[in-house]
Amino acid sequence: MNDKKPFPCFALHVKNETSLDEAWESLQEAGLTPLYMEEDFKAFPRIYILAENEPTVKSLLNLFPFIQFAEPSELGEIDWQSQWEAHGLNFYDGCVHIDLPYACSSYGKQLKLMPGAGFGDLSHPTTRLIVDMLNDNVCGKEVVDIGCGSGVLALCSVALGAKHVYALDIDPKALKHSRENALLNKMQDKVTISLPQDFIISSLSAPPVILMNMIMAEQQNAWEALKCLHGYHDICLVSGILSEQKHDYLHLAQAWGWKVLKEQEEQGWVSLQFEICKP
């Protein structure tokens, strides 16, 4: 028997011409908590947000012009199996399969990801962009994956020859999902998965490669919270930046002392490779 109770939220029906990713980011920047997005060809796509501070439907409509209409709702347990089956790339036998032709470790050239709450099923261009950048940057190195989600970047790094990966996330459900995927791929001894506050900087034997695949606001918060990493001089790979935000992100990165080395773009999203310069 499932005794998990649904919790109150608002279902925001988003206009068809609006990017769900951009709508999600706008909601986060306004201080709201998006929980889940849902696409239905027979209706408007929906984003569910936590019903915090009792926002009214009217105020939501006035604040966000991309909302067609909004209604109070309840969100129960999400069927991640159905979500990943519908949207995950190369999904069969209950898992997303990731081909890594340049993998140089003993783990083979294909990874499996089981459905779960962590972001990263390879259906989104931001994930594909940063996975492509891993090829030339992680072999033989330690890696810190900030915002690990499903564990996709951490596990790809191991397959591509990373010495060890520290996978961090603030969401306990994402950490659980990452652990499950590490076990599935028999990589649990090569990945340390934890909350950011439990990360032990002395575990590193050398400056790590930093990975971040989140929207700009989340990256800013995450990096500023992990000051223990700021003095390390190596490479940082980021994705999750909208094309129109690239200038602002580069300005932010310059303030952090990062020097851009490479950039790639796909479907309006940008990934960047930086050198983290010594302070």
Short mmCIF file of C-alpha atoms in Angstrom, two decimals:
data_model
loop_
_atom_site.label_atom_id
_atom_site.label_comp_id
_atom_site.label_asym_id
_atom_site.label_seq_id
_atom_site.Cartn_x
_atom_site.Cartn_y
_atom_site.Cartn_z
CA MET A 1 0.00 0.00 0.00
CA ASN A 2 1.34 3.43 -0.95
CA ASP A 3 0.75 5.85 1.93
CA LYS A 4 2.43 8.82 0.28
CA LYS A 5 0.02 11.72 0.21
CA PRO A 6 -0.17 14.18 -2.69
CA PHE A 7 0.92 17.68 -1.80
CA PRO A 8 -0.68 20.99 -2.82
CA CYS A 9 0.66 22.79 -5.84
CA PHE A 10 -0.41 24.87 -8.82
CA ALA A 11 -0.67 23.46 -12.31
CA LEU A 12 0.45 26.17 -14.75
CA HIS A 13 -0.79 25.56 -18.29
CA VAL A 14 1.89 27.07 -20.51
CA LYS A 15 1.19 28.60 -23.91
CA ASN A 16 2.31 26.33 -26.73
CA GLU A 17 4.70 28.87 -28.25
CA THR A 18 6.66 29.11 -24.97
CA SER A 19 9.76 27.03 -24.24
CA LEU A 20 9.14 24.96 -21.12
CA ASP A 21 12.81 25.32 -20.17
CA GLU A 22 12.63 29.12 -20.32
CA ALA A 23 9.33 29.12 -18.42
CA TRP A 24 10.86 26.88 -15.74
CA GLU A 25 13.83 29.22 -15.37
CA SER A 26 11.58 32.30 -15.12
CA LEU A 27 9.63 30.67 -12.31
CA GLN A 28 12.84 29.84 -10.43
CA GLU A 29 14.20 33.36 -10.87
CA ALA A 30 10.96 34.68 -9.35
CA GLY A 31 11.59 32.60 -6.23
CA LEU A 32 9.01 29.90 -6.95
CA THR A 33 9.70 26.16 -6.81
CA PRO A 34 8.93 24.26 -10.03
CA LEU A 35 8.47 20.57 -9.35
CA TYR A 36 7.64 18.80 -12.57
CA MET A 37 6.82 19.48 -16.21
CA GLU A 38 4.37 17.52 -18.31
CA GLU A 39 3.71 17.60 -22.03
CA ASP A 40 0.44 16.40 -23.53
CA PHE A 41 -0.34 16.73 -27.22
CA LYS A 42 -4.06 17.01 -26.39
CA ALA A 43 -3.65 19.92 -23.98
CA PHE A 44 -1.33 22.76 -23.02
CA PRO A 45 2.00 21.66 -21.53
CA ARG A 46 2.02 22.05 -17.76
CA ILE A 47 4.50 22.98 -15.08
CA TYR A 48 3.62 22.13 -11.50
CA ILE A 49 4.92 24.50 -8.83
CA LEU A 50 4.89 24.19 -5.06
CA ALA A 51 1.98 26.11 -3.54
CA GLU A 52 4.19 28.13 -1.21
CA ASN A 53 3.12 31.50 0.20
CA GLU A 54 -0.35 30.77 -1.18
CA PRO A 55 0.08 32.50 -4.53
CA THR A 56 -3.22 33.23 -6.20
CA VAL A 57 -4.11 32.21 -9.73
CA LYS A 58 -4.65 35.86 -10.62
CA SER A 59 -1.21 36.95 -9.43
CA LEU A 60 0.42 34.14 -11.38
CA LEU A 61 -1.37 35.13 -14.55
CA ASN A 62 -0.32 38.76 -14.10
CA LEU A 63 3.29 37.91 -13.31
CA PHE A 64 3.95 35.40 -16.09
CA PRO A 65 2.43 36.18 -19.51
CA PHE A 66 3.39 32.73 -20.81
CA ILE A 67 0.76 31.10 -18.56
CA GLN A 68 -2.46 30.36 -20.44
CA PHE A 69 -4.27 29.56 -17.21
CA ALA A 70 -3.45 28.19 -13.76
CA GLU A 71 -5.32 26.08 -11.27
CA PRO A 72 -4.77 24.64 -7.80
CA SER A 73 -3.82 21.00 -8.00
CA GLU A 74 -2.22 18.11 -6.15
CA LEU A 75 0.85 16.26 -7.29
CA GLY A 76 1.15 12.65 -6.25
CA GLU A 77 4.03 10.28 -6.79
CA ILE A 78 5.54 10.80 -10.26
CA ASP A 79 5.71 7.84 -12.62
CA TRP A 80 9.36 8.24 -13.61
CA GLN A 81 9.31 5.00 -15.57
CA SER A 82 6.70 6.41 -17.97
CA GLN A 83 8.46 9.77 -18.17
CA TRP A 84 11.82 8.29 -19.08
CA GLU A 85 10.26 5.81 -21.48
CA ALA A 86 8.51 8.68 -23.28
CA HIS A 87 11.41 11.15 -23.39
CA GLY A 88 14.69 9.35 -22.72
CA LEU A 89 16.94 8.70 -25.70
CA ASN A 90 17.81 5.12 -26.64
CA PHE A 91 15.38 3.74 -24.04
CA TYR A 92 14.84 -0.02 -24.02
CA ASP A 93 14.82 -2.88 -21.52
CA GLY A 94 13.76 -0.41 -18.84
CA CYS A 95 16.80 1.88 -19.13
CA VAL A 96 18.31 4.72 -21.12
CA HIS A 97 21.45 3.49 -22.88
CA ILE A 98 24.34 5.89 -23.49
CA ASP A 99 26.91 5.00 -26.12
CA LEU A 100 30.42 6.28 -25.38
CA PRO A 101 32.61 5.31 -28.35
CA TYR A 102 35.66 7.04 -26.81
CA ALA A 103 35.41 5.28 -23.45
CA CYS A 104 38.86 4.14 -22.36
CA SER A 105 38.13 2.39 -19.06
CA SER A 106 37.30 -1.23 -18.30
CA TYR A 107 33.60 -0.42 -17.97
CA GLY A 108 32.83 -0.76 -21.66
CA LYS A 109 31.45 1.73 -24.13
CA GLN A 110 27.82 1.84 -23.00
CA LEU A 111 26.16 3.04 -19.80
CA LYS A 112 22.68 2.34 -18.49
CA LEU A 113 20.51 4.78 -16.54
CA MET A 114 17.39 3.61 -14.77
CA PRO A 115 14.39 5.97 -14.51
CA GLY A 116 14.29 8.21 -11.47
CA ALA A 117 14.00 11.71 -10.05
CA GLY A 118 17.47 12.93 -11.06
CA PHE A 119 17.83 15.14 -14.15
CA GLY A 120 19.82 13.71 -17.02
CA ASP A 121 18.28 11.13 -19.34
CA LEU A 122 20.22 12.47 -22.37
CA SER A 123 17.04 13.84 -23.96
CA HIS A 124 18.02 17.45 -23.21
CA PRO A 125 20.66 19.22 -25.33
CA THR A 126 22.44 20.58 -22.24
CA THR A 127 23.35 17.05 -21.16
CA ARG A 128 24.50 16.02 -24.62
CA LEU A 129 26.66 19.14 -24.93
CA ILE A 130 28.57 18.60 -21.72
CA VAL A 131 28.95 14.84 -22.28
CA ASP A 132 30.63 15.70 -25.58
CA MET A 133 33.05 18.00 -23.73
CA LEU A 134 34.01 15.28 -21.26
CA ASN A 135 35.89 13.28 -23.89
CA ASP A 136 39.10 15.34 -23.85
CA ASN A 137 39.06 16.56 -20.26
CA VAL A 138 38.51 13.90 -17.59
CA CYS A 139 40.80 10.94 -18.32
CA GLY A 140 43.14 10.31 -15.38
CA LYS A 141 41.70 13.20 -13.35
CA GLU A 142 39.50 13.66 -10.32
CA VAL A 143 36.13 15.24 -11.07
CA VAL A 144 33.57 17.15 -8.99
CA ASP A 145 30.07 16.98 -10.49
CA ILE A 146 28.01 19.78 -8.92
CA GLY A 147 24.30 19.07 -9.26
CA CYS A 148 24.72 15.44 -10.26
CA GLY A 149 21.03 14.60 -10.84
CA SER A 150 20.80 11.08 -12.25
CA GLY A 151 24.57 10.69 -12.07
CA VAL A 152 24.90 10.77 -15.84
CA LEU A 153 27.95 13.07 -15.97
CA ALA A 154 29.69 11.35 -13.07
CA LEU A 155 29.27 7.91 -14.64
CA CYS A 156 30.24 9.09 -18.11
CA SER A 157 33.39 10.58 -16.57
CA VAL A 158 34.29 7.24 -14.99
CA ALA A 159 33.72 5.43 -18.29
CA LEU A 160 35.97 8.00 -19.99
CA GLY A 161 38.80 7.28 -17.58
CA ALA A 162 38.32 9.66 -14.64
CA LYS A 163 40.34 8.63 -11.59
CA HIS A 164 37.47 9.34 -9.16
CA VAL A 165 34.29 11.44 -9.21
CA TYR A 166 32.64 13.34 -6.36
CA ALA A 167 28.95 13.76 -7.22
CA LEU A 168 27.07 16.44 -5.26
CA ASP A 169 23.40 17.40 -5.15
CA ILE A 170 21.07 19.16 -2.72
CA ASP A 171 18.17 16.82 -3.56
CA PRO A 172 18.18 13.54 -1.59
CA LYS A 173 16.06 11.91 -4.31
CA ALA A 174 18.70 12.76 -6.91
CA LEU A 175 21.43 11.34 -4.67
CA LYS A 176 19.46 8.10 -4.31
CA HIS A 177 18.99 7.96 -8.08
CA SER A 178 22.72 8.53 -8.66
CA ARG A 179 23.62 5.74 -6.25
CA GLU A 180 21.25 3.35 -8.00
CA ASN A 181 22.80 4.14 -11.37
CA ALA A 182 26.33 3.79 -10.01
CA LEU A 183 25.43 0.33 -8.72
CA LEU A 184 23.74 -0.58 -11.99
CA ASN A 185 26.96 0.18 -13.86
CA LYS A 186 29.21 -1.33 -11.14
CA MET A 187 30.91 2.03 -10.64
CA GLN A 188 30.07 2.54 -6.96
CA ASP A 189 33.74 2.35 -5.95
CA LYS A 190 34.69 5.14 -8.37
CA VAL A 191 31.98 7.66 -7.37
CA THR A 192 31.45 9.34 -4.00
CA ILE A 193 27.90 10.71 -3.82
CA SER A 194 26.90 13.25 -1.17
CA LEU A 195 25.23 16.48 -0.21
CA PRO A 196 27.45 19.52 -0.91
CA GLN A 197 27.94 20.20 2.80
CA ASP A 198 29.26 16.67 3.29
CA PHE A 199 31.90 17.00 0.57
CA ILE A 200 35.39 16.71 2.09
CA ILE A 201 37.88 18.82 0.14
CA SER A 202 40.84 16.91 1.61
CA SER A 203 39.65 13.84 -0.32
CA LEU A 204 41.10 15.40 -3.46
CA SER A 205 44.67 14.50 -4.34
CA ALA A 206 44.90 17.10 -7.13
CA PRO A 207 42.88 20.01 -8.57
CA PRO A 208 39.67 18.50 -10.00
CA VAL A 209 37.74 19.06 -13.19
CA ILE A 210 34.50 20.85 -12.23
CA LEU A 211 31.20 19.98 -13.94
CA MET A 212 27.96 21.99 -13.72
CA ASN A 213 24.86 21.43 -15.84
CA MET A 214 22.23 23.71 -14.33
CA ILE A 215 20.59 26.99 -15.21
CA MET A 216 22.65 30.11 -14.64
CA ALA A 217 21.04 31.13 -11.33
CA GLU A 218 21.55 27.66 -9.86
CA GLN A 219 25.18 27.57 -10.98
CA GLN A 220 25.85 30.92 -9.37
CA ASN A 221 24.36 29.78 -6.06
CA ALA A 222 26.10 26.41 -6.16
CA TRP A 223 29.56 27.76 -7.00
CA GLU A 224 29.41 30.53 -4.42
CA ALA A 225 28.37 27.98 -1.78
CA LEU A 226 31.38 25.74 -2.53
CA LYS A 227 34.12 28.22 -1.68
CA CYS A 228 36.42 25.36 -0.71
CA LEU A 229 36.92 24.71 -4.44
CA HIS A 230 37.71 28.29 -5.44
CA GLY A 231 41.45 28.12 -4.97
CA TYR A 232 41.92 25.12 -7.23
CA HIS A 233 43.42 25.68 -10.68
CA ASP A 234 42.04 23.43 -13.40
CA ILE A 235 39.20 23.08 -15.91
CA CYS A 236 35.49 23.76 -15.47
CA LEU A 237 32.87 22.47 -17.92
CA VAL A 238 29.42 24.04 -17.74
CA SER A 239 26.16 23.66 -19.62
CA GLY A 240 22.56 24.76 -19.08
CA ILE A 241 23.14 28.33 -20.27
CA LEU A 242 20.61 29.84 -22.66
CA SER A 243 22.18 31.44 -25.74
CA GLU A 244 20.81 34.85 -24.84
CA GLN A 245 22.39 34.57 -21.37
CA LYS A 246 25.89 33.76 -22.62
CA HIS A 247 27.15 37.35 -22.34
CA ASP A 248 25.90 37.64 -18.74
CA TYR A 249 27.40 34.27 -17.84
CA LEU A 250 30.78 35.18 -19.32
CA HIS A 251 30.74 38.39 -17.29
CA LEU A 252 29.99 36.35 -14.15
CA ALA A 253 32.72 33.83 -14.98
CA GLN A 254 35.23 36.62 -15.49
CA ALA A 255 34.45 37.89 -12.00
CA TRP A 256 35.21 34.39 -10.70
CA GLY A 257 38.57 34.43 -12.47
CA TRP A 258 37.60 31.95 -15.18
CA LYS A 259 39.03 32.14 -18.70
CA VAL A 260 36.86 30.76 -21.51
CA LEU A 261 38.60 28.19 -23.71
CA LYS A 262 35.82 26.67 -25.81
CA GLU A 263 32.11 26.90 -26.45
CA GLN A 264 29.47 24.78 -28.16
CA GLU A 265 25.79 25.41 -28.89
CA GLU A 266 22.75 23.26 -29.61
CA GLN A 267 19.09 24.24 -29.87
CA GLY A 268 19.50 27.56 -28.08
CA TRP A 269 21.69 26.17 -25.28
CA VAL A 270 25.39 26.82 -24.71
CA SER A 271 28.12 24.76 -23.07
CA LEU A 272 31.44 26.35 -22.12
CA GLN A 273 34.89 25.15 -21.14
CA PHE A 274 36.84 27.38 -18.76
CA GLU A 275 40.24 27.46 -17.21
CA ILE A 276 39.93 28.28 -13.52
CA CYS A 277 42.80 30.71 -13.02
CA LYS A 278 44.71 31.09 -9.79
CA PRO A 279 43.37 33.90 -7.59
#
